[in-house]
Amino acid sequence: MFFHGGTNSRRIDDYLDFSANTSPLGVHKAASKALLALSLDPSILASYPDPNCSELKEVLSEYWNFKGPVLCGSGAADLTQLISMVFGKNVQGTAFNLIIEPAFSEYENALIMACDDEKILHLTLEEKNDFKFTDADLERLKKILSGGVPLMFMASPSNPAGNVIPFDTLVKIASECEKAGTVLVLDSCFCQFSEEAEKNVRKLIERYKEFPHLIILNAFTKIYGMAGLRLGYALCFSSDVYNPLVNSMRPWTISTDAQVTGTAVIRSELEGAPWQKQMLKLVKEERKYIGDYFKKIGAKVLKGEGNYILLKLNEELQKKASDYAASQATPAKKKAGHNGPKKQALVNSDDDTPSPFSAPLCQALALSKIVIRGCSDFYGMDQSWYRVSIKNHEENSQLIKALKKIFE
């Protein structure tokens, strides 16, 4: 079973959700205006969507100054599945599809649909290095690539650690993949929250002819607050990777409203909209605000650059959270004559299904109607690791207030 942030809280009223890494500024203003215009004159929706997404691709190419082909999909997860089904199937002999872990579980989920479980290999970065990609990991990667790797997934900034891979290291990784004929998918869905990560993407684009097997993945979900509309795209560094993908796509994959809205957002950014500058400022300030509190109580906080924080609680803090959850939870009482549905809750029930949301701090914060992401289902992590998204200051203050109840 695969768990995601934002899944549980959607089913529960009045919960403050720090489990999903969505925009702390909400929906991009240009997206809101475009959707309002569509609602006032919905006649455009009577026709089929543009199957080529021509206008959207044009503005995306201009935004990234990208001269290669652009592929649009119904969110980054949709494109991840498509890429896996095209390049990750029929793995034979000593070859494996590869994921650099810890990582977004949809990479594995998509590959499971394309190949046998035994043909998925996980290169797990080490906790002692704060899950950063090191020279030793590069040597491990070279050995794996030598056995044959049709498809490889990695991210920068990574999820959940938020680590940005240095540009020189990215070039080395992409070069090794080229030597091996490996299609490398670089998930950059969080790159616009980091000046360094975005700069690295743009520098790779400048050298796109060197890496024909590279695909850079992005989406409107995180930075523009459009998770519900489902719109993602892939910058394909050659027709060799683009053509098999576009020929395998479902027709009319991207709806008209998604195309119109996405185009409006990118045009707004090209015109110098302050959205990303405001976002970077807010995330930087609020990341420090939340991180400083966790450091103050003795938690380990990784220096990530996404719109989220990865942290680890020591044994003493885990016990405090567990004790608080146990002391504050009220056992449900059976009411005679009532057989209706129960109100769903995030606090542990009798259900034995393992869930990262059963971690002590998740349980303790749930009593204050706050949801965070436990990380025990990520490779290389256990229940002591947590991911907390960054929201606006008012909401972050509510989180800190709840944490003080638990730890102070």
mmCIF file of C-alpha atoms in Angstrom:
data_model
loop_
_atom_site.group_PDB
_atom_site.id
_atom_site.type_symbol
_atom_site.label_atom_id
_atom_site.label_comp_id
_atom_site.label_asym_id
_atom_site.label_seq_id
_atom_site.Cartn_x
_atom_site.Cartn_y
_atom_site.Cartn_z
ATOM 1 C CA MET A 1 0.000 0.000 0.000
ATOM 2 C CA PHE A 2 1.242 3.492 -0.858
ATOM 3 C CA PHE A 3 0.592 6.426 1.448
ATOM 4 C CA HIS A 4 0.586 10.059 0.429
ATOM 5 C CA GLY A 5 0.341 13.375 2.197
ATOM 6 C CA GLY A 6 -3.064 14.994 1.909
ATOM 7 C CA THR A 7 -4.892 11.661 1.681
ATOM 8 C CA ASN A 8 -6.189 11.292 5.237
ATOM 9 C CA SER A 9 -7.090 14.903 5.919
ATOM 10 C CA ARG A 10 -9.310 15.112 2.842
ATOM 11 C CA ARG A 11 -11.708 12.773 4.612
ATOM 12 C CA ILE A 12 -11.853 14.592 7.912
ATOM 13 C CA ASP A 13 -13.499 17.919 8.704
ATOM 14 C CA ASP A 14 -11.581 20.853 10.183
ATOM 15 C CA TYR A 15 -8.100 19.341 10.113
ATOM 16 C CA LEU A 16 -5.081 21.523 9.392
ATOM 17 C CA ASP A 17 -3.057 19.567 6.849
ATOM 18 C CA PHE A 18 0.748 19.705 7.048
ATOM 19 C CA SER A 19 1.103 16.338 5.308
ATOM 20 C CA ALA A 20 0.785 17.567 1.699
ATOM 21 C CA ASN A 21 3.490 19.758 0.176
ATOM 22 C CA THR A 22 1.165 22.164 -1.588
ATOM 23 C CA SER A 23 1.482 25.907 -2.082
ATOM 24 C CA PRO A 24 1.387 27.929 1.168
ATOM 25 C CA LEU A 25 0.084 30.860 -0.906
ATOM 26 C CA GLY A 26 -2.862 28.874 -2.218
ATOM 27 C CA VAL A 27 -3.832 28.880 -5.899
ATOM 28 C CA HIS A 28 -1.925 31.134 -8.289
ATOM 29 C CA LYS A 29 -3.941 34.300 -8.933
ATOM 30 C CA ALA A 30 -3.780 33.870 -12.699
ATOM 31 C CA ALA A 31 -5.228 30.368 -12.305
ATOM 32 C CA SER A 32 -8.124 31.709 -10.243
ATOM 33 C CA LYS A 33 -8.882 34.371 -12.867
ATOM 34 C CA ALA A 34 -8.722 31.858 -15.711
ATOM 35 C CA LEU A 35 -11.089 29.464 -13.939
ATOM 36 C CA LEU A 36 -13.503 32.310 -13.197
ATOM 37 C CA ALA A 37 -13.487 33.333 -16.862
ATOM 38 C CA LEU A 38 -14.224 29.739 -17.869
ATOM 39 C CA SER A 39 -17.141 29.562 -15.455
ATOM 40 C CA LEU A 40 -18.636 32.760 -16.909
ATOM 41 C CA ASP A 41 -18.292 31.529 -20.485
ATOM 42 C CA PRO A 42 -18.017 27.735 -20.481
ATOM 43 C CA SER A 43 -18.787 27.333 -24.196
ATOM 44 C CA ILE A 44 -15.119 26.521 -24.871
ATOM 45 C CA LEU A 45 -15.628 23.294 -22.920
ATOM 46 C CA ALA A 46 -18.110 22.024 -25.529
ATOM 47 C CA SER A 47 -15.258 21.212 -27.908
ATOM 48 C CA TYR A 48 -12.559 18.583 -27.504
ATOM 49 C CA PRO A 49 -9.306 19.808 -25.920
ATOM 50 C CA ASP A 50 -6.306 20.518 -28.121
ATOM 51 C CA PRO A 51 -4.633 17.080 -28.202
ATOM 52 C CA ASN A 52 -1.219 18.677 -28.779
ATOM 53 C CA CYS A 53 -1.505 21.295 -25.999
ATOM 54 C CA SER A 54 0.101 23.667 -28.504
ATOM 55 C CA GLU A 55 -0.375 26.930 -26.638
ATOM 56 C CA LEU A 56 0.645 25.478 -23.282
ATOM 57 C CA LYS A 57 3.777 23.877 -24.722
ATOM 58 C CA GLU A 58 4.727 27.139 -26.406
ATOM 59 C CA VAL A 59 4.677 29.142 -23.177
ATOM 60 C CA LEU A 60 6.452 26.376 -21.237
ATOM 61 C CA SER A 61 9.227 26.305 -23.836
ATOM 62 C CA GLU A 62 9.571 30.065 -23.546
ATOM 63 C CA TYR A 63 9.546 29.988 -19.735
ATOM 64 C CA TRP A 64 12.349 27.414 -19.541
ATOM 65 C CA ASN A 65 14.100 28.590 -22.720
ATOM 66 C CA PHE A 66 13.897 24.978 -23.832
ATOM 67 C CA LYS A 67 14.331 24.028 -27.494
ATOM 68 C CA GLY A 68 13.443 20.355 -27.184
ATOM 69 C CA PRO A 69 10.013 18.685 -27.223
ATOM 70 C CA VAL A 70 7.627 19.167 -24.293
ATOM 71 C CA LEU A 71 5.163 16.484 -23.221
ATOM 72 C CA CYS A 72 2.106 17.411 -21.125
ATOM 73 C CA GLY A 73 0.213 15.039 -18.871
ATOM 74 C CA SER A 74 -2.459 14.834 -16.217
ATOM 75 C CA GLY A 75 -0.033 15.564 -13.388
ATOM 76 C CA ALA A 76 3.532 14.377 -12.818
ATOM 77 C CA ALA A 77 2.245 11.027 -11.494
ATOM 78 C CA ASP A 78 0.441 10.405 -14.788
ATOM 79 C CA LEU A 79 3.653 11.048 -16.727
ATOM 80 C CA THR A 80 5.597 8.842 -14.306
ATOM 81 C CA GLN A 81 3.293 5.949 -15.170
ATOM 82 C CA LEU A 82 3.533 6.641 -18.887
ATOM 83 C CA ILE A 83 7.347 6.794 -18.795
ATOM 84 C CA SER A 84 7.478 3.573 -16.776
ATOM 85 C CA MET A 85 5.184 1.702 -19.157
ATOM 86 C CA VAL A 86 7.201 2.818 -22.184
ATOM 87 C CA PHE A 87 10.790 2.541 -20.954
ATOM 88 C CA GLY A 88 10.567 0.298 -17.885
ATOM 89 C CA LYS A 89 8.875 -2.802 -19.275
ATOM 90 C CA ASN A 90 10.232 -6.196 -20.323
ATOM 91 C CA VAL A 91 13.398 -5.944 -18.219
ATOM 92 C CA GLN A 92 15.550 -9.002 -18.858
ATOM 93 C CA GLY A 93 18.749 -10.662 -17.648
ATOM 94 C CA THR A 94 20.937 -8.682 -15.257
ATOM 95 C CA ALA A 95 19.074 -5.392 -15.874
ATOM 96 C CA PHE A 96 16.989 -3.511 -13.300
ATOM 97 C CA ASN A 97 14.931 -0.338 -13.251
ATOM 98 C CA LEU A 98 16.380 1.946 -10.594
ATOM 99 C CA ILE A 99 15.047 4.413 -8.003
ATOM 100 C CA ILE A 100 17.279 6.666 -5.911
ATOM 101 C CA GLU A 101 15.746 6.460 -2.429
ATOM 102 C CA PRO A 102 14.212 7.728 -0.216
ATOM 103 C CA ALA A 103 11.775 8.981 -2.822
ATOM 104 C CA PHE A 104 8.186 9.611 -3.878
ATOM 105 C CA SER A 105 6.419 6.244 -3.782
ATOM 106 C CA GLU A 106 4.738 6.748 -7.173
ATOM 107 C CA TYR A 107 8.018 5.891 -8.902
ATOM 108 C CA GLU A 108 7.817 2.392 -7.477
ATOM 109 C CA ASN A 109 4.065 2.235 -7.914
ATOM 110 C CA ALA A 110 4.423 3.077 -11.606
ATOM 111 C CA LEU A 111 7.253 0.599 -12.162
ATOM 112 C CA ILE A 112 5.276 -2.200 -10.507
ATOM 113 C CA MET A 113 2.726 -1.772 -13.300
ATOM 114 C CA ALA A 114 5.476 -2.056 -15.921
ATOM 115 C CA CYS A 115 7.733 -4.862 -14.678
ATOM 116 C CA ASP A 116 8.144 -7.576 -12.050
ATOM 117 C CA ASP A 117 8.914 -6.434 -8.500
ATOM 118 C CA GLU A 118 12.206 -8.295 -8.729
ATOM 119 C CA LYS A 119 13.292 -5.981 -11.530
ATOM 120 C CA ILE A 120 13.057 -2.824 -9.429
ATOM 121 C CA LEU A 121 16.253 -1.858 -7.628
ATOM 122 C CA HIS A 122 16.481 0.764 -4.869
ATOM 123 C CA LEU A 123 19.724 2.662 -4.312
ATOM 124 C CA THR A 124 19.057 3.995 -0.819
ATOM 125 C CA LEU A 125 21.098 7.012 0.261
ATOM 126 C CA GLU A 126 22.470 6.807 3.782
ATOM 127 C CA GLU A 127 21.097 8.472 6.896
ATOM 128 C CA LYS A 128 24.615 9.261 8.116
ATOM 129 C CA ASN A 129 24.946 11.555 5.073
ATOM 130 C CA ASP A 130 21.523 13.140 5.675
ATOM 131 C CA PHE A 131 20.341 11.246 2.561
ATOM 132 C CA LYS A 132 22.548 13.358 0.280
ATOM 133 C CA PHE A 133 23.989 11.874 -2.906
ATOM 134 C CA THR A 134 27.740 11.373 -2.330
ATOM 135 C CA ASP A 135 30.761 10.330 -4.408
ATOM 136 C CA ALA A 136 30.430 6.877 -2.861
ATOM 137 C CA ASP A 137 26.837 6.725 -4.111
ATOM 138 C CA LEU A 138 28.066 7.677 -7.581
ATOM 139 C CA GLU A 139 30.437 4.704 -7.531
ATOM 140 C CA ARG A 140 27.573 2.439 -6.436
ATOM 141 C CA LEU A 141 25.485 3.852 -9.280
ATOM 142 C CA LYS A 142 28.191 3.126 -11.870
ATOM 143 C CA LYS A 143 28.272 -0.538 -10.837
ATOM 144 C CA ILE A 144 24.483 -0.814 -11.059
ATOM 145 C CA LEU A 145 24.400 0.869 -14.478
ATOM 146 C CA SER A 146 27.003 -1.563 -15.781
ATOM 147 C CA GLY A 147 24.475 -4.389 -15.393
ATOM 148 C CA GLY A 148 21.885 -2.585 -17.497
ATOM 149 C CA VAL A 149 19.331 -0.032 -16.298
ATOM 150 C CA PRO A 150 16.611 0.879 -18.817
ATOM 151 C CA LEU A 151 15.010 3.516 -16.571
ATOM 152 C CA MET A 152 16.060 5.490 -13.504
ATOM 153 C CA PHE A 153 14.128 7.916 -11.274
ATOM 154 C CA MET A 154 15.667 10.532 -8.989
ATOM 155 C CA ALA A 155 14.599 13.946 -7.675
ATOM 156 C CA SER A 156 16.164 17.312 -6.856
ATOM 157 C CA PRO A 157 15.060 18.663 -4.446
ATOM 158 C CA SER A 158 14.456 15.169 -3.146
ATOM 159 C CA ASN A 159 11.283 14.141 -1.363
ATOM 160 C CA PRO A 160 11.101 13.900 1.632
ATOM 161 C CA ALA A 161 14.623 15.159 2.460
ATOM 162 C CA GLY A 162 14.563 18.280 0.270
ATOM 163 C CA ASN A 163 18.206 17.840 -0.736
ATOM 164 C CA VAL A 164 19.405 19.621 -3.875
ATOM 165 C CA ILE A 165 21.910 17.685 -5.970
ATOM 166 C CA PRO A 166 24.859 19.935 -6.900
ATOM 167 C CA PHE A 167 25.119 20.717 -10.618
ATOM 168 C CA ASP A 168 28.478 19.001 -11.090
ATOM 169 C CA THR A 169 27.043 15.842 -9.542
ATOM 170 C CA LEU A 170 23.953 16.034 -11.759
ATOM 171 C CA VAL A 171 26.181 16.238 -14.822
ATOM 172 C CA LYS A 172 28.179 13.199 -13.661
ATOM 173 C CA ILE A 173 24.989 11.196 -13.065
ATOM 174 C CA ALA A 174 23.470 12.188 -16.411
ATOM 175 C CA SER A 175 26.757 11.392 -18.190
ATOM 176 C CA GLU A 176 26.922 7.917 -16.624
ATOM 177 C CA CYS A 177 23.318 7.295 -17.674
ATOM 178 C CA GLU A 178 24.177 8.333 -21.233
ATOM 179 C CA LYS A 179 27.076 5.880 -21.343
ATOM 180 C CA ALA A 180 24.721 3.120 -20.189
ATOM 181 C CA GLY A 181 21.827 4.130 -22.459
ATOM 182 C CA THR A 182 19.643 4.692 -19.387
ATOM 183 C CA VAL A 183 16.605 6.960 -19.554
ATOM 184 C CA LEU A 184 17.074 9.285 -16.579
ATOM 185 C CA VAL A 185 13.992 10.976 -15.135
ATOM 186 C CA LEU A 186 14.928 13.963 -12.982
ATOM 187 C CA ASP A 187 11.882 14.937 -10.941
ATOM 188 C CA SER A 188 12.078 18.710 -10.479
ATOM 189 C CA CYS A 189 8.571 19.308 -9.165
ATOM 190 C CA PHE A 190 9.994 21.218 -6.173
ATOM 191 C CA CYS A 191 12.842 22.985 -7.993
ATOM 192 C CA GLN A 192 11.092 26.374 -8.075
ATOM 193 C CA PHE A 193 11.142 26.507 -4.274
ATOM 194 C CA SER A 194 14.949 26.530 -4.448
ATOM 195 C CA GLU A 195 17.055 29.063 -6.324
ATOM 196 C CA GLU A 196 19.900 26.550 -6.601
ATOM 197 C CA ALA A 197 17.707 23.691 -7.846
ATOM 198 C CA GLU A 198 16.003 25.841 -10.479
ATOM 199 C CA LYS A 199 19.343 27.246 -11.600
ATOM 200 C CA ASN A 200 20.637 23.680 -12.000
ATOM 201 C CA VAL A 201 17.669 22.753 -14.187
ATOM 202 C CA ARG A 202 18.248 25.770 -16.408
ATOM 203 C CA LYS A 203 21.958 24.951 -16.713
ATOM 204 C CA LEU A 204 21.116 21.373 -17.733
ATOM 205 C CA ILE A 205 18.720 22.750 -20.351
ATOM 206 C CA GLU A 206 21.530 24.826 -21.820
ATOM 207 C CA ARG A 207 23.423 21.559 -22.375
ATOM 208 C CA TYR A 208 20.427 19.504 -23.501
ATOM 209 C CA LYS A 209 22.182 18.115 -26.597
ATOM 210 C CA GLU A 210 24.656 16.288 -24.338
ATOM 211 C CA PHE A 211 21.947 14.256 -22.593
ATOM 212 C CA PRO A 212 19.457 12.808 -25.110
ATOM 213 C CA HIS A 213 18.260 10.230 -22.557
ATOM 214 C CA LEU A 214 17.293 12.851 -19.949
ATOM 215 C CA ILE A 215 13.713 13.790 -19.037
ATOM 216 C CA ILE A 216 13.009 16.619 -16.595
ATOM 217 C CA LEU A 217 9.658 16.257 -14.863
ATOM 218 C CA ASN A 218 7.641 19.130 -13.387
ATOM 219 C CA ALA A 219 4.069 20.036 -12.509
ATOM 220 C CA PHE A 220 1.739 22.893 -11.630
ATOM 221 C CA THR A 221 0.761 21.067 -8.434
ATOM 222 C CA LYS A 222 3.230 22.449 -5.884
ATOM 223 C CA ILE A 223 4.511 25.897 -6.809
ATOM 224 C CA TYR A 224 1.230 27.100 -8.334
ATOM 225 C CA GLY A 225 -1.178 25.422 -5.898
ATOM 226 C CA MET A 226 -3.068 23.476 -8.584
ATOM 227 C CA ALA A 227 -3.070 19.951 -7.132
ATOM 228 C CA GLY A 228 -6.763 19.432 -7.889
ATOM 229 C CA LEU A 229 -6.541 20.376 -11.565
ATOM 230 C CA ARG A 230 -3.905 17.730 -12.520
ATOM 231 C CA LEU A 231 -1.377 19.230 -14.898
ATOM 232 C CA GLY A 232 2.240 18.177 -15.344
ATOM 233 C CA TYR A 233 4.861 18.251 -18.062
ATOM 234 C CA ALA A 234 8.111 16.635 -19.126
ATOM 235 C CA LEU A 235 10.995 18.374 -20.879
ATOM 236 C CA CYS A 236 12.309 15.641 -23.179
ATOM 237 C CA PHE A 237 15.918 16.183 -24.215
ATOM 238 C CA SER A 238 15.516 14.331 -27.535
ATOM 239 C CA SER A 239 12.926 12.967 -29.934
ATOM 240 C CA ASP A 240 14.229 9.496 -29.041
ATOM 241 C CA VAL A 241 12.532 9.746 -25.644
ATOM 242 C CA TYR A 242 9.678 12.037 -26.700
ATOM 243 C CA ASN A 243 8.315 10.088 -29.687
ATOM 244 C CA PRO A 244 7.724 6.746 -27.910
ATOM 245 C CA LEU A 245 5.966 8.599 -25.097
ATOM 246 C CA VAL A 246 3.689 10.769 -27.217
ATOM 247 C CA ASN A 247 2.789 7.760 -29.371
ATOM 248 C CA SER A 248 1.721 5.840 -26.265
ATOM 249 C CA MET A 249 -0.423 8.562 -24.669
ATOM 250 C CA ARG A 250 -4.154 8.434 -24.272
ATOM 251 C CA PRO A 251 -5.990 10.923 -26.540
ATOM 252 C CA TRP A 252 -7.114 14.209 -24.963
ATOM 253 C CA THR A 253 -5.131 13.546 -21.794
ATOM 254 C CA ILE A 254 -5.161 17.183 -20.652
ATOM 255 C CA SER A 255 -8.538 18.871 -20.302
ATOM 256 C CA THR A 256 -9.300 22.274 -21.805
ATOM 257 C CA ASP A 257 -9.649 23.920 -18.398
ATOM 258 C CA ALA A 258 -6.221 22.598 -17.349
ATOM 259 C CA GLN A 259 -4.615 23.825 -20.588
ATOM 260 C CA VAL A 260 -6.214 27.274 -20.409
ATOM 261 C CA THR A 261 -5.353 27.678 -16.720
ATOM 262 C CA GLY A 262 -1.784 26.448 -17.068
ATOM 263 C CA THR A 263 -1.171 28.750 -20.033
ATOM 264 C CA ALA A 264 -2.519 31.737 -18.084
ATOM 265 C CA VAL A 265 -0.231 30.975 -15.139
ATOM 266 C CA ILE A 266 2.955 30.671 -17.223
ATOM 267 C CA ARG A 267 2.099 33.805 -19.207
ATOM 268 C CA SER A 268 1.670 35.655 -15.935
ATOM 269 C CA GLU A 269 5.100 34.454 -14.797
ATOM 270 C CA LEU A 270 6.680 35.457 -18.104
ATOM 271 C CA GLU A 271 5.250 38.932 -17.611
ATOM 272 C CA GLY A 272 7.061 39.207 -14.289
ATOM 273 C CA ALA A 273 4.396 38.189 -11.784
ATOM 274 C CA PRO A 274 5.675 38.384 -8.187
ATOM 275 C CA TRP A 275 4.291 34.944 -7.306
ATOM 276 C CA GLN A 276 7.524 32.970 -7.163
ATOM 277 C CA LYS A 277 9.427 35.746 -5.361
ATOM 278 C CA GLN A 278 6.701 35.886 -2.707
ATOM 279 C CA MET A 279 6.762 32.097 -2.452
ATOM 280 C CA LEU A 280 10.531 31.884 -1.992
ATOM 281 C CA LYS A 281 10.484 34.582 0.675
ATOM 282 C CA LEU A 282 7.610 32.987 2.577
ATOM 283 C CA VAL A 283 9.019 29.459 2.435
ATOM 284 C CA LYS A 284 12.483 30.594 3.522
ATOM 285 C CA GLU A 285 11.152 32.536 6.521
ATOM 286 C CA GLU A 286 8.639 29.909 7.606
ATOM 287 C CA ARG A 287 11.064 27.015 7.136
ATOM 288 C CA LYS A 288 13.370 28.755 9.608
ATOM 289 C CA TYR A 289 10.473 29.458 11.991
ATOM 290 C CA ILE A 290 9.366 25.815 12.145
ATOM 291 C CA GLY A 291 12.892 24.411 11.968
ATOM 292 C CA ASP A 292 14.141 26.595 14.819
ATOM 293 C CA TYR A 293 11.439 25.248 17.129
ATOM 294 C CA PHE A 294 12.242 21.623 16.370
ATOM 295 C CA LYS A 295 15.964 22.305 16.875
ATOM 296 C CA LYS A 296 15.167 24.011 20.175
ATOM 297 C CA ILE A 297 13.510 20.884 21.578
ATOM 298 C CA GLY A 298 16.382 18.682 20.391
ATOM 299 C CA ALA A 299 15.080 17.251 17.121
ATOM 300 C CA LYS A 300 17.339 16.695 14.138
ATOM 301 C CA VAL A 301 16.294 18.963 11.251
ATOM 302 C CA LEU A 302 17.678 18.417 7.755
ATOM 303 C CA LYS A 303 18.649 21.465 5.731
ATOM 304 C CA GLY A 304 16.328 20.883 2.785
ATOM 305 C CA GLU A 305 15.125 23.338 0.186
ATOM 306 C CA GLY A 306 11.602 22.209 -0.643
ATOM 307 C CA ASN A 307 8.412 23.627 0.838
ATOM 308 C CA TYR A 308 8.696 21.046 3.627
ATOM 309 C CA ILE A 309 11.003 20.016 6.446
ATOM 310 C CA LEU A 310 12.318 16.538 7.203
ATOM 311 C CA LEU A 311 13.103 15.925 10.859
ATOM 312 C CA LYS A 312 13.927 13.130 13.255
ATOM 313 C CA LEU A 313 12.828 12.841 16.877
ATOM 314 C CA ASN A 314 15.117 11.187 19.392
ATOM 315 C CA GLU A 315 13.861 8.476 21.721
ATOM 316 C CA GLU A 316 12.968 10.933 24.485
ATOM 317 C CA LEU A 317 10.891 13.139 22.164
ATOM 318 C CA GLN A 318 9.185 10.108 20.632
ATOM 319 C CA LYS A 319 8.194 8.971 24.131
ATOM 320 C CA LYS A 320 6.837 12.414 25.015
ATOM 321 C CA ALA A 321 4.690 12.408 21.873
ATOM 322 C CA SER A 322 3.510 8.856 22.533
ATOM 323 C CA ASP A 323 2.697 9.595 26.166
ATOM 324 C CA TYR A 324 0.808 12.746 25.220
ATOM 325 C CA ALA A 325 -1.259 10.896 22.619
ATOM 326 C CA ALA A 326 -2.089 8.150 25.113
ATOM 327 C CA SER A 327 -2.980 10.552 27.921
ATOM 328 C CA GLN A 328 -5.198 12.826 25.821
ATOM 329 C CA ALA A 329 -7.019 10.307 23.653
ATOM 330 C CA THR A 330 -10.595 9.552 24.671
ATOM 331 C CA PRO A 331 -11.722 5.966 24.009
ATOM 332 C CA ALA A 332 -14.810 5.790 21.826
ATOM 333 C CA LYS A 333 -17.930 4.737 23.682
ATOM 334 C CA LYS A 334 -20.472 2.445 22.152
ATOM 335 C CA LYS A 335 -23.950 3.905 21.899
ATOM 336 C CA ALA A 336 -26.839 1.491 21.987
ATOM 337 C CA GLY A 337 -29.144 1.565 18.994
ATOM 338 C CA HIS A 338 -26.727 3.460 16.732
ATOM 339 C CA ASN A 339 -25.471 1.570 13.693
ATOM 340 C CA GLY A 340 -24.556 4.516 11.449
ATOM 341 C CA PRO A 341 -21.102 5.287 10.051
ATOM 342 C CA LYS A 342 -18.375 6.326 12.452
ATOM 343 C CA LYS A 343 -16.623 9.676 12.110
ATOM 344 C CA GLN A 344 -13.147 9.011 10.754
ATOM 345 C CA ALA A 345 -10.172 9.952 12.901
ATOM 346 C CA LEU A 346 -6.409 9.931 12.612
ATOM 347 C CA VAL A 347 -5.841 8.693 16.164
ATOM 348 C CA ASN A 348 -5.083 4.958 16.337
ATOM 349 C CA SER A 349 -8.056 2.634 16.226
ATOM 350 C CA ASP A 350 -8.239 -1.150 16.391
ATOM 351 C CA ASP A 351 -7.236 -1.367 12.730
ATOM 352 C CA ASP A 352 -3.919 -3.237 12.449
ATOM 353 C CA THR A 353 -3.109 -1.861 8.974
ATOM 354 C CA PRO A 354 0.386 -0.335 9.172
ATOM 355 C CA SER A 355 0.457 3.365 8.393
ATOM 356 C CA PRO A 356 3.108 6.073 8.666
ATOM 357 C CA PHE A 357 0.394 8.240 10.194
ATOM 358 C CA SER A 358 0.435 5.985 13.265
ATOM 359 C CA ALA A 359 3.826 7.400 14.334
ATOM 360 C CA PRO A 360 3.803 9.006 17.813
ATOM 361 C CA LEU A 361 3.962 12.667 16.750
ATOM 362 C CA CYS A 362 1.297 12.099 14.081
ATOM 363 C CA GLN A 363 -0.977 10.655 16.767
ATOM 364 C CA ALA A 364 -0.228 13.452 19.225
ATOM 365 C CA LEU A 365 -0.863 16.253 16.722
ATOM 366 C CA ALA A 366 -4.023 14.584 15.459
ATOM 367 C CA LEU A 367 -5.553 15.368 18.856
ATOM 368 C CA SER A 368 -5.146 19.060 17.958
ATOM 369 C CA LYS A 369 -6.632 18.332 14.523
ATOM 370 C CA ILE A 370 -3.283 18.703 12.773
ATOM 371 C CA VAL A 371 -1.940 16.199 10.244
ATOM 372 C CA ILE A 372 1.753 15.712 9.450
ATOM 373 C CA ARG A 373 3.461 13.037 7.367
ATOM 374 C CA GLY A 374 5.122 10.107 9.087
ATOM 375 C CA CYS A 375 8.002 8.748 6.977
ATOM 376 C CA SER A 376 8.256 5.108 8.040
ATOM 377 C CA ASP A 377 7.160 3.957 4.571
ATOM 378 C CA PHE A 378 10.134 5.662 2.879
ATOM 379 C CA TYR A 379 13.217 3.544 2.198
ATOM 380 C CA GLY A 380 15.891 4.080 4.841
ATOM 381 C CA MET A 381 13.544 5.667 7.398
ATOM 382 C CA ASP A 382 11.598 4.528 10.445
ATOM 383 C CA GLN A 383 8.881 5.982 12.678
ATOM 384 C CA SER A 384 11.223 8.562 14.156
ATOM 385 C CA TRP A 385 11.270 10.512 10.860
ATOM 386 C CA TYR A 386 8.594 13.069 9.974
ATOM 387 C CA ARG A 387 7.932 15.447 7.088
ATOM 388 C CA VAL A 388 6.178 18.729 7.838
ATOM 389 C CA SER A 389 4.999 20.965 5.028
ATOM 390 C CA ILE A 390 5.395 24.730 5.218
ATOM 391 C CA LYS A 391 2.200 26.756 5.285
ATOM 392 C CA ASN A 392 1.434 30.413 5.966
ATOM 393 C CA HIS A 393 2.576 31.980 9.244
ATOM 394 C CA GLU A 394 -0.816 31.818 10.944
ATOM 395 C CA GLU A 395 -1.143 28.105 10.248
ATOM 396 C CA ASN A 396 2.486 27.449 11.183
ATOM 397 C CA SER A 397 1.872 29.262 14.470
ATOM 398 C CA GLN A 398 -0.992 26.880 15.203
ATOM 399 C CA LEU A 399 1.389 23.987 14.607
ATOM 400 C CA ILE A 400 3.982 25.412 17.003
ATOM 401 C CA LYS A 401 1.282 26.003 19.614
ATOM 402 C CA ALA A 402 0.204 22.358 19.372
ATOM 403 C CA LEU A 403 3.820 21.180 19.555
ATOM 404 C CA LYS A 404 4.380 23.181 22.743
ATOM 405 C CA LYS A 405 1.473 21.334 24.364
ATOM 406 C CA ILE A 406 3.158 18.046 23.538
ATOM 407 C CA PHE A 407 6.780 18.803 24.364
ATOM 408 C CA GLU A 408 6.683 21.610 26.926
#
